[in-house]
Amino acid sequence: MQSEIRKRLLELFSHSETEFISGQKISELLGCSRTAVWKHIEDLRAEGYEVNAIRKLGYQIKSKPDKISSNEIQLGLETRILGSSIHFEEVTTSTQKLAHKLAYEGVDEGTIVVTEEQTEGRGRLDRKWFSPKYTGIWMSLILRPNIPPTSAPQLTLLVAVGVAQAIQEVTGIEPDIKWPNDILVSGKKVVGILTELQAEPDRINSVIIGIGINVNQTQEQFPEPINNTATSLSIITGKKIDRALLLQQILLHIEKLYLTYLKNGFKVIKLLWESYAINIGHQMVARTIQGDIKGHALGITDDGVLKIQSDNGEIHLIHSADIELIPK
Ligand code: BT5
């Protein structure tokens, strides 16, 4: 009940970001006493919200704390589907793990799982994903698209575009996407994406998409062996980034792309993806579980599969690999 009032209170402010709302009006809209309103405002302050209170004008939320719990994500969120339900944990093993459980239990499409810290964050092939407290965005999205399981890798590319667009909008940085699941800035990894399925042979039940973003780490905070290969948005811009705002923009961009994708297919997403891609047209080594393939990346197919031409002219279709770019 308390959290429902809190949610509605923040919603009121999200519709009038700079405006003041009178205590009387809030109490009417929320159906509680003015003393109760005051108490809720005090609770927000205790959590780090800066709230202006001016006689005759009322209350205004001036700034939010640098947290990404449900409240901060909700305030100002403009999506319809993504984030319609937010599952927040201060610390968890892996948001993927939790999202798998929730998806299995049947939560709605668009549910997101967010945490401030992962103790067992993971990448592909069970590699470790370093996810320290209060510095990044560690989240998993649950989608239930009506597409065949073989098309699911397209969603990794779609999410990469959405995250790249949001980063560009919030920070001004123009990131690069490296097929299939990395976003790089100046050649260093800032974002990793992990797409996993709950599916039957011919249909998807849920797609769980994990997104890990280094936002406010300093270079010294990256441990060996990634301190030479990883960077954060704050290192690049020299500024602290508002993680809740970035997260909201990510959800908004992904949602727009997702709705376009469901309506019109992968073609538009592919074009957008190509505008950010760094591997295309380059010499590279694709390290696959069947072995290494060295060659020239020609592009991606309409299904999001990478096409490489090896030196003897043979064309290879790569569904999953680690890519190493060969400098020109
Ligand atoms: C990925 O795997 O890049 C996917 C990472 C997905 C992480 C998110 S966080 C929310 C959700 N919950 C999870 O448990 N996971 C998802 P891959 O391409 O396999 O890259 C993994 C490799 O990236 C590691 O072996 C390290 O070399 C490197 N790495 C680990 N942590 C990193 C970090 N914070 N920043 C940059 N590189 C990192």
mmCIF file of N, CA, C and O in Angstrom, residues 2-41:
data_model
loop_
_atom_site.group_PDB
_atom_site.id
_atom_site.type_symbol
_atom_site.label_atom_id
_atom_site.label_comp_id
_atom_site.label_asym_id
_atom_site.label_seq_id
_atom_site.Cartn_x
_atom_site.Cartn_y
_atom_site.Cartn_z
ATOM 1 N N GLN A 2 1.823 1.285 0.966
ATOM 2 C CA GLN A 2 2.741 2.418 1.044
ATOM 3 C C GLN A 2 3.490 2.599 -0.264
ATOM 4 O O GLN A 2 3.617 3.699 -0.786
ATOM 5 N N SER A 3 3.976 1.481 -0.811
ATOM 6 C CA SER A 3 4.781 1.592 -2.023
ATOM 7 C C SER A 3 3.916 1.983 -3.214
ATOM 8 O O SER A 3 4.371 2.639 -4.135
ATOM 9 N N GLU A 4 2.617 1.639 -3.163
ATOM 10 C CA GLU A 4 1.700 2.040 -4.237
ATOM 11 C C GLU A 4 1.510 3.570 -4.201
ATOM 12 O O GLU A 4 1.553 4.238 -5.238
ATOM 13 N N ILE A 5 1.358 4.140 -3.000
ATOM 14 C CA ILE A 5 1.216 5.599 -2.876
ATOM 15 C C ILE A 5 2.498 6.284 -3.347
ATOM 16 O O ILE A 5 2.476 7.264 -4.079
ATOM 17 N N ARG A 6 3.622 5.702 -2.946
ATOM 18 C CA ARG A 6 4.918 6.255 -3.339
ATOM 19 C C ARG A 6 5.038 6.284 -4.863
ATOM 20 O O ARG A 6 5.447 7.274 -5.463
ATOM 21 N N LYS A 7 4.619 5.179 -5.471
ATOM 22 C CA LYS A 7 4.699 5.071 -6.930
ATOM 23 C C LYS A 7 3.832 6.169 -7.576
ATOM 24 O O LYS A 7 4.271 6.867 -8.498
ATOM 25 N N ARG A 8 2.636 6.346 -7.054
ATOM 26 C CA ARG A 8 1.733 7.339 -7.653
ATOM 27 C C ARG A 8 2.234 8.772 -7.408
ATOM 28 O O ARG A 8 2.105 9.639 -8.259
ATOM 29 N N LEU A 9 2.835 8.971 -6.244
ATOM 30 C CA LEU A 9 3.398 10.291 -5.932
ATOM 31 C C LEU A 9 4.486 10.646 -6.946
ATOM 32 O O LEU A 9 4.504 11.738 -7.512
ATOM 33 N N LEU A 10 5.381 9.697 -7.197
ATOM 34 C CA LEU A 10 6.462 9.957 -8.149
ATOM 35 C C LEU A 10 5.914 10.137 -9.558
ATOM 36 O O LEU A 10 6.432 10.932 -10.332
ATOM 37 N N GLU A 11 4.841 9.424 -9.857
ATOM 38 C CA GLU A 11 4.217 9.585 -11.176
ATOM 39 C C GLU A 11 3.689 11.010 -11.358
ATOM 40 O O GLU A 11 3.813 11.601 -12.412
ATOM 41 N N LEU A 12 3.104 11.569 -10.289
ATOM 42 C CA LEU A 12 2.586 12.947 -10.370
ATOM 43 C C LEU A 12 3.693 13.905 -10.758
ATOM 44 O O LEU A 12 3.531 14.752 -11.623
ATOM 45 N N PHE A 13 4.851 13.728 -10.114
ATOM 46 C CA PHE A 13 5.960 14.636 -10.391
ATOM 47 C C PHE A 13 6.568 14.367 -11.763
ATOM 48 O O PHE A 13 7.103 15.269 -12.392
ATOM 49 N N SER A 14 6.482 13.136 -12.223
ATOM 50 C CA SER A 14 7.101 12.830 -13.517
ATOM 51 C C SER A 14 6.343 13.520 -14.654
ATOM 52 O O SER A 14 6.874 13.725 -15.722
ATOM 53 N N HIS A 15 5.075 13.901 -14.401
ATOM 54 C CA HIS A 15 4.330 14.593 -15.453
ATOM 55 C C HIS A 15 4.542 16.105 -15.418
ATOM 56 O O HIS A 15 4.129 16.822 -16.305
ATOM 57 N N SER A 16 5.135 16.592 -14.362
ATOM 58 C CA SER A 16 5.348 18.046 -14.280
ATOM 59 C C SER A 16 6.702 18.269 -13.626
ATOM 60 O O SER A 16 6.791 18.647 -12.471
ATOM 61 N N GLU A 17 7.752 17.987 -14.432
ATOM 62 C CA GLU A 17 9.084 17.919 -13.835
ATOM 63 C C GLU A 17 9.555 19.180 -13.119
ATOM 64 O O GLU A 17 10.158 19.100 -12.061
ATOM 65 N N THR A 18 9.286 20.360 -13.715
ATOM 66 C CA THR A 18 9.811 21.563 -13.073
ATOM 67 C C THR A 18 8.745 22.276 -12.247
ATOM 68 O O THR A 18 9.045 23.170 -11.474
ATOM 69 N N GLU A 19 7.491 21.842 -12.441
ATOM 70 C CA GLU A 19 6.391 22.523 -11.756
ATOM 71 C C GLU A 19 6.303 22.182 -10.268
ATOM 72 O O GLU A 19 6.759 21.137 -9.845
ATOM 73 N N PHE A 20 5.648 23.091 -9.561
ATOM 74 C CA PHE A 20 5.322 22.798 -8.171
ATOM 75 C C PHE A 20 3.921 22.188 -8.109
ATOM 76 O O PHE A 20 3.059 22.567 -8.890
ATOM 77 N N ILE A 21 3.722 21.251 -7.198
ATOM 78 C CA ILE A 21 2.366 20.723 -6.994
ATOM 79 C C ILE A 21 2.007 20.963 -5.531
ATOM 80 O O ILE A 21 2.806 20.654 -4.639
ATOM 81 N N SER A 22 0.831 21.529 -5.307
ATOM 82 C CA SER A 22 0.481 21.882 -3.924
ATOM 83 C C SER A 22 0.194 20.635 -3.091
ATOM 84 O O SER A 22 -0.244 19.611 -3.629
ATOM 85 N N GLY A 23 0.440 20.766 -1.795
ATOM 86 C CA GLY A 23 0.183 19.657 -0.878
ATOM 87 C C GLY A 23 -1.283 19.239 -0.937
ATOM 88 O O GLY A 23 -1.622 18.062 -0.885
ATOM 89 N N GLN A 24 -2.160 20.266 -1.070
ATOM 90 C CA GLN A 24 -3.596 19.996 -1.142
ATOM 91 C C GLN A 24 -3.928 19.118 -2.357
ATOM 92 O O GLN A 24 -4.632 18.121 -2.250
ATOM 93 N N LYS A 25 -3.350 19.509 -3.502
ATOM 94 C CA LYS A 25 -3.639 18.779 -4.737
ATOM 95 C C LYS A 25 -3.105 17.336 -4.637
ATOM 96 O O LYS A 25 -3.790 16.385 -5.007
ATOM 97 N N ILE A 26 -1.909 17.205 -4.088
ATOM 98 C CA ILE A 26 -1.328 15.854 -3.955
ATOM 99 C C ILE A 26 -2.232 15.009 -3.060
ATOM 100 O O ILE A 26 -2.547 13.861 -3.371
ATOM 101 N N SER A 27 -2.678 15.605 -1.958
ATOM 102 C CA SER A 27 -3.495 14.808 -1.041
ATOM 103 C C SER A 27 -4.812 14.400 -1.701
ATOM 104 O O SER A 27 -5.282 13.279 -1.507
ATOM 105 N N GLU A 28 -5.362 15.294 -2.539
ATOM 106 C CA GLU A 28 -6.607 14.927 -3.242
ATOM 107 C C GLU A 28 -6.353 13.807 -4.245
ATOM 108 O O GLU A 28 -7.070 12.811 -4.314
ATOM 109 N N LEU A 29 -5.277 13.984 -5.037
ATOM 110 C CA LEU A 29 -5.022 13.000 -6.097
ATOM 111 C C LEU A 29 -4.655 11.623 -5.545
ATOM 112 O O LEU A 29 -4.964 10.598 -6.140
ATOM 113 N N LEU A 30 -3.979 11.639 -4.395
ATOM 114 C CA LEU A 30 -3.559 10.342 -3.838
ATOM 115 C C LEU A 30 -4.566 9.786 -2.832
ATOM 116 O O LEU A 30 -4.453 8.645 -2.391
ATOM 117 N N GLY A 31 -5.525 10.623 -2.470
ATOM 118 C CA GLY A 31 -6.528 10.163 -1.508
ATOM 119 C C GLY A 31 -5.951 9.915 -0.132
ATOM 120 O O GLY A 31 -6.314 8.949 0.542
ATOM 121 N N CYS A 32 -4.993 10.763 0.289
ATOM 122 C CA CYS A 32 -4.481 10.621 1.661
ATOM 123 C C CYS A 32 -4.390 12.015 2.287
ATOM 124 O O CYS A 32 -4.538 13.023 1.600
ATOM 125 N N SER A 33 -4.146 12.064 3.589
ATOM 126 C CA SER A 33 -4.151 13.353 4.284
ATOM 127 C C SER A 33 -2.899 14.158 3.928
ATOM 128 O O SER A 33 -1.908 13.604 3.439
ATOM 129 N N ARG A 34 -2.940 15.460 4.215
ATOM 130 C CA ARG A 34 -1.763 16.292 3.929
ATOM 131 C C ARG A 34 -0.597 15.901 4.825
ATOM 132 O O ARG A 34 0.564 16.030 4.434
ATOM 133 N N THR A 35 -0.917 15.437 6.015
ATOM 134 C CA THR A 35 0.165 14.977 6.901
ATOM 135 C C THR A 35 0.845 13.766 6.282
ATOM 136 O O THR A 35 2.069 13.638 6.315
ATOM 137 N N ALA A 36 0.030 12.881 5.677
ATOM 138 C CA ALA A 36 0.615 11.696 5.039
ATOM 139 C C ALA A 36 1.487 12.105 3.852
ATOM 140 O O ALA A 36 2.564 11.534 3.635
ATOM 141 N N VAL A 37 1.039 13.133 3.104
ATOM 142 C CA VAL A 37 1.845 13.626 1.975
ATOM 143 C C VAL A 37 3.199 14.110 2.494
ATOM 144 O O VAL A 37 4.262 13.755 1.974
ATOM 145 N N TRP A 38 3.131 14.908 3.542
ATOM 146 C CA TRP A 38 4.352 15.461 4.128
ATOM 147 C C TRP A 38 5.315 14.324 4.543
ATOM 148 O O TRP A 38 6.499 14.372 4.295
ATOM 149 N N LYS A 39 4.718 13.286 5.122
ATOM 150 C CA LYS A 39 5.513 12.145 5.576
ATOM 151 C C LYS A 39 6.202 11.458 4.371
ATOM 152 O O LYS A 39 7.383 11.112 4.434
ATOM 153 N N HIS A 40 5.466 11.310 3.275
ATOM 154 C CA HIS A 40 6.056 10.690 2.083
ATOM 155 C C HIS A 40 7.190 11.544 1.506
ATOM 156 O O HIS A 40 8.203 11.026 1.067
ATOM 157 N N ILE A 41 6.980 12.868 1.558
ATOM 158 C CA ILE A 41 8.021 13.773 1.048
ATOM 159 C C ILE A 41 9.272 13.647 1.928
ATOM 160 O O ILE A 41 10.399 13.583 1.435
#
